[in-house]
XYZ file of C-alpha atoms in Angstrom:
552
model
C 100.507 148.199 22.255
C 101.074 150.382 25.246
C 97.775 151.995 24.561
C 95.944 148.634 24.528
C 97.589 147.629 27.820
C 96.449 150.942 29.326
C 92.885 150.400 28.194
C 92.870 146.808 29.622
C 94.288 148.146 32.874
C 91.592 150.809 33.063
C 88.881 148.220 32.247
C 90.288 145.921 35.072
C 90.342 148.836 37.500
C 86.776 149.792 36.577
C 85.635 146.042 37.136
C 87.392 145.922 40.537
C 85.604 149.243 41.552
C 82.257 147.836 40.476
C 82.978 144.610 42.353
C 84.198 146.317 45.508
C 81.070 148.699 45.309
C 78.654 145.805 45.156
C 80.513 143.751 47.766
C 80.648 146.809 50.193
C 76.944 147.677 49.665
C 76.019 144.146 50.437
C 78.441 143.863 53.379
C 77.200 147.174 54.836
C 73.472 146.215 54.212
C 73.946 142.878 56.050
C 75.786 144.694 58.943
C 73.115 147.439 59.162
C 70.390 144.915 58.998
C 71.813 142.870 61.941
C 72.136 146.167 63.720
C 68.555 147.166 62.979
C 67.299 143.659 63.942
C 69.066 143.892 67.295
C 67.534 147.320 67.789
C 64.145 145.857 67.281
C 64.864 143.086 69.783
C 65.932 145.337 72.723
C 63.359 148.006 71.993
C 60.621 145.372 71.822
C 61.854 143.729 75.168
C 61.964 147.007 76.927
C 58.225 147.248 76.577
C 57.929 143.899 78.545
C 59.752 145.304 81.556
C 57.568 146.688 84.348
C 57.138 150.331 84.045
C 58.496 150.776 80.605
C 55.449 152.368 78.709
C 55.071 154.690 75.971
C 55.799 157.412 78.489
C 59.101 155.964 79.366
C 59.800 155.571 75.766
C 58.964 159.206 75.351
C 61.726 160.169 77.959
C 64.134 157.700 76.234
C 63.643 159.147 72.716
C 63.622 162.839 74.014
C 67.071 162.511 75.522
C 68.455 160.335 72.688
C 67.219 162.683 69.855
C 69.132 165.619 71.485
C 72.165 163.378 71.646
C 71.744 162.449 67.966
C 71.362 166.088 67.021
C 74.721 166.873 68.596
C 76.396 163.925 67.004
C 74.915 165.050 63.657
C 76.900 168.284 64.045
C 80.299 166.792 64.930
C 80.176 163.007 64.095
C 77.254 161.527 61.974
C 78.533 162.817 58.618
C 82.278 162.299 59.439
C 82.624 158.738 58.217
C 81.299 159.739 54.734
C 83.403 162.812 54.784
C 86.595 161.143 55.670
C 85.963 158.126 53.503
C 85.195 160.386 50.378
C 88.351 162.479 50.856
C 90.464 159.506 51.546
C 89.100 157.680 48.556
C 89.751 160.855 46.383
C 93.397 161.111 47.601
C 94.019 157.379 47.003
C 92.384 157.701 43.547
C 94.816 160.726 42.914
C 97.788 158.546 44.179
C 98.216 160.958 47.180
C 98.548 158.334 49.986
C 100.438 160.689 52.288
C 97.512 163.170 52.110
C 95.204 160.403 52.796
C 96.940 159.617 56.132
C 97.196 163.300 56.944
C 93.280 163.519 56.550
C 93.070 160.952 59.322
C 95.487 162.612 61.722
C 94.127 166.148 61.302
C 90.412 164.885 61.667
C 91.181 162.804 64.682
C 92.768 165.765 66.506
C 90.365 168.372 65.385
C 87.003 166.707 66.078
C 88.402 164.883 69.137
C 88.821 168.192 70.822
C 85.405 169.465 69.763
C 83.624 166.269 70.875
C 85.091 166.215 74.456
C 84.028 169.761 74.904
C 80.587 168.995 73.621
C 80.208 166.033 76.121
C 81.253 168.236 79.021
C 78.953 171.245 78.125
C 75.919 168.993 77.480
C 76.253 167.308 80.929
C 76.783 170.748 82.706
C 73.662 172.291 80.906
C 71.260 169.253 80.997
C 68.926 170.639 83.467
C 68.460 174.091 81.744
C 67.993 172.248 78.307
C 65.229 169.946 80.005
C 63.361 172.896 81.430
C 63.862 175.573 78.687
C 63.615 173.426 75.482
C 61.518 170.452 76.507
C 59.431 172.035 79.403
C 59.779 168.671 81.133
C 62.559 168.762 83.879
C 62.733 164.894 84.226
C 64.451 164.627 80.785
C 67.636 165.986 82.226
C 68.813 162.706 83.793
C 68.529 160.923 80.343
C 70.590 163.708 78.800
C 73.236 163.432 81.431
C 73.806 159.748 80.999
C 74.223 160.177 77.283
C 76.622 163.088 77.418
C 79.953 161.097 77.718
C 79.034 158.872 74.575
C 79.467 161.980 72.323
C 83.319 161.900 72.465
C 83.582 158.189 72.052
C 81.114 158.052 69.098
C 82.720 160.995 67.415
C 86.188 159.574 67.651
C 85.065 156.211 66.474
C 83.412 157.717 63.382
C 86.662 159.159 62.203
C 88.501 155.841 62.481
C 85.560 154.148 60.613
C 85.569 156.786 57.891
C 89.283 156.075 57.348
C 88.873 152.371 56.955
C 85.990 152.793 54.579
C 87.922 155.330 52.530
C 90.760 152.770 51.990
C 88.229 150.288 50.867
C 88.216 148.201 54.102
C 84.568 148.211 55.457
C 85.012 145.306 57.770
C 86.353 147.200 60.865
C 83.406 149.794 60.676
C 80.739 147.130 60.169
C 82.259 145.061 63.037
C 82.545 147.920 65.378
C 78.842 148.954 64.739
C 77.722 145.437 65.217
C 79.735 145.116 68.405
C 78.327 148.339 69.654
C 74.703 147.314 68.972
C 75.111 143.920 70.593
C 76.379 145.539 73.705
C 73.717 148.120 73.580
C 71.081 145.495 73.196
C 72.117 143.319 76.003
C 73.045 146.176 78.449
C 69.924 148.180 77.681
C 67.718 145.256 78.808
C 69.865 144.510 81.857
C 69.861 148.138 83.230
C 66.105 148.621 82.316
C 65.397 145.537 84.256
C 67.381 146.580 87.290
C 65.447 149.817 87.325
C 62.067 148.184 86.683
C 59.232 149.327 88.901
C 60.747 152.880 89.240
C 59.312 156.081 87.682
C 59.424 156.139 83.926
C 62.170 158.795 83.475
C 64.465 156.715 85.642
C 63.892 153.483 83.625
C 64.604 155.515 80.492
C 67.893 156.932 81.978
C 68.950 153.392 83.048
C 68.215 152.072 79.542
C 70.267 154.934 77.955
C 73.325 154.129 80.196
C 74.002 151.210 77.826
C 74.526 153.598 74.942
C 77.492 155.365 76.520
C 79.065 152.118 77.765
C 78.617 150.430 74.319
C 80.071 153.464 72.673
C 83.213 153.191 74.958
C 83.699 149.451 74.260
C 83.257 149.854 70.440
C 85.809 152.741 70.581
C 88.161 150.375 72.397
C 87.742 147.772 69.735
C 88.446 150.163 66.846
C 91.689 151.279 68.703
C 92.645 147.647 69.147
C 92.113 147.082 65.408
C 94.323 150.076 64.598
C 97.150 148.610 66.694
C 96.454 145.096 65.170
C 96.666 146.277 61.534
C 99.618 148.582 62.406
C 97.578 151.550 61.039
C 98.413 153.189 64.439
C 101.619 154.412 62.799
C 99.323 156.786 60.907
C 98.411 158.602 64.057
C 100.530 161.668 64.994
C 98.558 163.585 67.685
C 100.741 166.577 68.373
C 98.498 169.272 69.532
C 101.100 171.890 68.846
C 102.976 171.300 65.538
C 106.505 172.902 65.560
C 107.435 172.162 61.975
C 106.226 175.060 59.850
C 105.886 172.910 56.719
C 103.907 170.222 58.582
C 101.693 173.093 60.048
C 100.933 174.558 56.763
C 100.148 171.142 55.276
C 98.023 170.260 58.264
C 96.055 173.614 57.890
C 95.488 172.962 54.277
C 94.069 169.405 54.930
C 91.860 170.892 57.733
C 90.532 173.576 55.466
C 89.721 170.895 52.844
C 87.898 168.917 55.435
C 85.969 171.838 56.791
C 85.049 173.006 53.279
C 83.202 169.794 52.759
C 82.255 169.141 56.452
C 80.354 172.289 57.024
C 77.700 172.014 54.286
C 77.345 168.360 54.820
C 77.006 168.768 58.492
C 74.372 171.372 58.055
C 72.457 168.890 55.875
C 72.859 166.003 58.416
C 72.071 168.370 61.225
C 68.870 169.543 59.718
C 67.853 165.967 58.806
C 68.123 164.905 62.398
C 66.731 168.252 63.438
C 63.482 167.032 62.026
C 63.356 164.391 64.759
C 64.388 166.937 67.263
C 61.596 169.230 66.037
C 59.085 166.469 66.806
C 60.436 165.757 70.310
C 60.070 169.469 71.220
C 57.005 170.608 69.191
C 54.970 167.456 69.578
C 55.378 167.704 73.416
C 54.440 171.348 73.509
C 51.544 171.070 70.935
C 50.056 168.109 72.564
C 49.896 169.988 75.781
C 47.798 172.734 74.016
C 45.736 170.125 72.159
C 44.883 168.174 75.330
C 44.567 171.191 77.725
C 40.802 171.415 77.257
C 40.300 167.858 78.481
C 43.192 167.380 80.995
C 43.627 170.017 83.674
C 46.229 168.274 85.886
C 49.577 169.555 84.786
C 51.558 166.474 85.838
C 49.087 164.223 83.872
C 49.169 166.651 80.938
C 52.967 166.507 80.689
C 52.904 162.702 80.996
C 50.489 162.433 77.996
C 52.595 164.744 76.017
C 55.797 162.856 76.559
C 53.813 159.688 75.769
C 53.100 161.185 72.401
C 56.764 161.375 71.738
C 57.178 157.733 72.863
C 54.500 156.726 70.221
C 56.309 158.538 67.436
C 59.659 157.154 68.498
C 58.097 153.456 68.593
C 56.608 153.706 65.098
C 59.738 155.217 63.656
C 61.706 152.258 64.906
C 59.651 150.138 62.439
C 59.646 152.678 59.589
C 63.298 153.069 59.579
C 63.864 149.427 59.128
C 63.676 149.518 55.308
C 66.045 152.473 55.384
C 68.916 150.134 56.237
C 69.226 149.475 52.605
C 69.222 153.202 51.553
C 71.805 153.819 54.350
C 73.980 151.063 53.077
C 73.823 152.389 49.344
C 74.265 156.013 50.610
C 77.357 155.262 52.698
C 79.124 153.427 49.849
C 77.762 155.494 47.004
C 79.341 158.682 48.012
C 82.846 157.061 47.832
C 81.970 155.302 44.406
C 80.706 158.545 42.823
C 83.478 160.670 44.258
C 85.963 158.248 42.582
C 84.340 158.413 39.192
C 83.920 162.280 39.467
C 87.641 162.574 40.229
C 88.336 160.751 37.100
C 85.733 162.887 35.048
C 83.780 159.795 34.255
C 80.275 161.277 34.912
C 78.411 158.688 32.827
C 79.739 155.892 35.144
C 78.857 157.917 38.213
C 75.274 158.385 36.723
C 74.913 154.622 35.904
C 75.942 153.834 39.497
C 73.342 156.202 40.969
C 70.557 154.934 38.662
C 71.321 151.348 39.285
C 71.181 152.042 43.089
C 67.718 153.937 42.710
C 66.241 151.083 40.679
C 67.339 148.311 43.242
C 66.049 150.418 46.145
C 62.718 151.001 44.454
C 62.099 147.298 43.920
C 63.056 146.574 47.503
C 61.609 149.603 49.390
C 58.295 149.971 47.810
C 56.941 146.552 48.860
C 58.340 147.065 52.298
C 56.310 150.293 52.712
C 53.113 148.690 51.331
C 53.714 145.620 53.552
C 53.954 147.988 56.612
C 50.798 149.839 55.634
C 48.871 146.601 55.108
C 49.804 144.926 58.389
C 50.315 148.066 60.536
C 48.400 146.849 63.624
C 49.399 143.194 63.383
C 53.213 144.328 63.095
C 52.848 146.526 66.182
C 51.195 143.691 68.003
C 54.026 141.355 66.958
C 56.825 143.647 68.094
C 55.197 145.451 71.018
C 52.514 143.047 72.332
C 51.954 145.008 75.534
C 51.888 148.381 73.808
C 50.421 148.028 70.213
C 48.958 151.614 70.038
C 49.833 153.691 67.163
C 48.899 151.780 63.927
C 47.582 154.838 62.122
C 50.842 156.751 62.843
C 52.752 153.810 61.555
C 50.784 153.843 58.249
C 51.415 157.576 57.799
C 55.117 157.524 58.736
C 55.809 154.595 56.462
C 54.971 156.722 53.545
C 57.280 159.491 54.760
C 59.848 156.712 55.196
C 60.208 155.850 51.565
C 60.899 159.451 50.726
C 63.504 159.684 53.388
C 65.257 156.563 52.036
C 65.567 158.073 48.569
C 66.477 161.399 49.908
C 69.459 159.744 51.659
C 70.778 158.435 48.337
C 70.166 161.805 46.560
C 72.077 163.537 49.230
C 74.962 161.149 48.995
C 75.014 161.438 45.253
C 75.288 165.237 45.214
C 77.989 165.097 47.861
C 79.840 162.515 45.771
C 79.616 164.863 42.816
C 81.159 167.559 44.877
C 77.876 169.527 44.998
C 78.016 169.861 48.925
C 76.423 173.315 49.127
C 73.073 172.170 47.650
C 71.677 169.581 50.058
C 71.787 171.826 53.204
C 69.800 174.643 51.464
C 67.081 172.239 50.279
C 66.914 170.611 53.725
C 66.703 173.898 55.481
C 63.772 174.775 53.414
C 62.058 171.488 54.357
C 62.764 171.953 58.056
C 61.151 175.217 57.936
C 58.115 173.542 56.427
C 58.166 170.921 59.217
C 58.405 173.373 62.030
C 55.718 175.634 60.748
C 53.241 172.792 59.994
C 53.963 171.062 63.381
C 53.293 174.294 65.222
C 50.055 174.885 63.357
C 48.523 171.295 63.080
C 49.563 169.633 66.369
C 47.719 171.998 68.736
C 44.500 171.392 66.904
C 42.622 168.883 69.022
C 41.049 167.093 66.051
C 44.568 166.500 64.486
C 46.906 166.572 67.431
C 49.689 163.905 67.119
C 48.821 163.225 63.398
C 50.016 166.622 62.597
C 53.532 165.340 62.822
C 53.526 162.750 59.991
C 51.616 165.199 57.691
C 54.297 167.888 58.328
C 57.060 165.284 57.807
C 55.502 163.992 54.532
C 55.320 167.612 53.185
C 58.882 168.367 54.067
C 60.434 165.093 52.714
C 58.442 165.464 49.391
C 59.900 168.864 49.152
C 63.430 167.567 49.524
C 62.636 164.627 47.146
C 61.244 166.811 44.278
C 63.867 169.685 44.406
C 66.821 167.343 44.807
C 65.927 164.932 42.084
C 65.641 167.622 39.530
C 68.731 169.439 40.600
C 70.657 166.183 40.496
C 69.379 165.472 36.935
C 71.057 168.764 35.834
C 74.531 167.305 36.683
C 73.931 163.556 35.786
C 71.447 161.701 33.729
C 69.551 159.569 36.294
C 66.211 157.950 36.550
C 64.167 155.206 38.541
C 64.250 153.049 35.400
C 61.335 154.533 33.360
C 57.534 154.559 33.737
C 57.210 150.900 32.532
C 59.536 149.701 35.227
C 58.106 151.727 38.031
C 54.426 150.630 37.107
C 55.660 146.951 37.318
C 57.026 147.506 40.757
C 53.920 149.529 41.945
C 51.550 146.722 40.624
C 53.519 143.862 42.293
C 53.705 145.795 45.559
C 49.992 146.602 45.518
C 48.883 143.116 44.767
C 51.349 141.838 47.407
C 49.850 144.185 50.045
C 46.254 142.974 49.342
C 47.425 139.420 49.591
C 49.203 139.966 52.853
C 46.238 141.808 54.346
C 43.581 139.189 53.501
C 45.876 136.325 54.439
C 46.399 137.814 57.862
C 42.497 138.417 58.145
C 41.933 134.645 57.397
C 44.903 132.984 59.107
C 44.584 134.824 62.516
C 41.290 132.863 63.152
C 43.199 129.659 63.388
C 46.652 130.529 64.703
C 46.424 133.743 66.661
C 47.470 137.246 65.724
C 51.242 137.189 66.085
C 51.898 133.870 64.159
C 49.366 135.076 61.534
C 51.334 138.213 61.080
C 54.646 136.343 60.509
C 53.005 133.841 57.948
C 51.300 136.763 56.270
C 54.622 138.548 55.899
C 56.149 135.471 54.076
C 53.076 135.092 51.945
C 53.417 138.699 50.756
C 57.141 138.263 50.087
C 56.418 135.102 48.000
C 53.507 136.825 46.011
C 55.774 139.841 45.395
C 58.805 137.688 44.290
C 56.693 135.748 41.855
C 55.060 138.750 40.322
C 58.395 140.484 39.892
C 59.856 137.676 37.916
C 56.701 137.134 36.029
C 56.674 140.781 35.051
C 60.457 140.648 34.237
C 61.087 143.696 36.342
C 64.639 142.473 37.222
C 67.258 143.013 34.449
C 70.819 141.765 34.261
C 72.265 144.939 35.712
C 70.025 144.845 38.723
C 70.904 141.166 39.447
C 74.438 141.958 39.242
C 74.016 144.662 41.969
C 72.341 142.135 44.272
C 75.081 139.716 45.384
C 72.881 136.849 46.430
C 71.028 136.859 43.025
C 74.182 137.453 41.158
C 75.732 134.323 42.845
C 72.716 132.081 42.024
C 72.879 133.324 38.385
C 76.650 132.402 38.183
C 76.091 129.004 39.734
C 73.340 128.239 37.235
C 75.592 129.195 34.340
C 78.557 127.085 35.866
């Protein structure tokens, strides 16, 4: 009798975990989608401000990518690390250790982040000259420096809440930050309109720091409001020997996971940083035969960075889904791994891959089919770069799956593997960028070629390594072919719809209509081909709700 009760309790616990996983993925996806949508709005509106050109966008992205690189080292992976460790401790019934993780991480990374902010500000000029070879980038770096402390500290708090199963504070804080960033970026850039491109870029980036400060303030308010502030014990010097030993043990545990994950995250962001440095240098060499004026040459080189940054803004939109799955998958897989239930962990990963394939592939094909109309729609005054967009959209789908693979390996506790793989891919990226971009006939297109080679490397190696530990797949050849067929037919439909409709309603409206036509074609084909099974419908909350309502 007791055994039956135990089995029923385990089944109920598993059901709750699955429901929580699905709900959290959906909540995170919606939140990230809103954040990405707001990002689209303010970046598109920036191009309507006087003086904000691809060159200004190049300054904006050059400073921002260095800032993102530093955050990758001390903050970007922290929410996943803290949430994973916290979830493990709660799964093992060690709630005190879960609280201790929060305290130790907040103290340790808080000190590192404030030192990083100060050093970045002090050495901004040297970095701009030595690394970028463009001194005007310095002012953009300086305005972003203070944000590092606030973003890093906020990431620890967000990780704590995700780990205990409460994604709401994290999602709300990120949404608030993006809302503020959106409105303040436009305001400050507008105030600086008409000034040199690097000053407009610096003014626009001031908003990032202010938004980070206000988001941090909100999270601290939430800690007080939920009384989780009692978990914080920020004694810099711990006098109690037992407490000191326990804290050291927890810190070692955090660092043991943090270091390899941080290396992986660092190298992932480093790819963007590689572009911001090597593209600028390579383009100067590629154009040196036709442009002799040094100032004009540097302007054209930084403009190339702006083009890449602009198309990546669109390419990263579908990655919102992968990011949502990756953020929550790491906690879910860690939970099952701690309980030695590897089959359930594998099912969770496979289910995520199948859902992502059916959503990401058509998005990629859609971007390729409507590349120029999409750029014209979002950046009407600066629509250049449609070939870059097509090439980078292919790169984007591999990046999306690599995010999930990385989280799956980390959730399984194989934290040393991803950094090695990504390091190999980063070397490929650097070498190919250095070789290809200076060639005049290739120039800027060397960047997406190098990115594709590096991301395919990560995809292939990681997938086969992951399969050694758990039995995962994308749903089989038959399923993949259905999705490929539906996506291809959708792309053709969207392309020719736009070609026909734009003669009657104009390019921008035609693009919007064609996108909806493409979605309609794809949806009909997916259901006609029966590519959606019961398990997948259950993983997509909206479809699951419709299914339940019909049954009811």
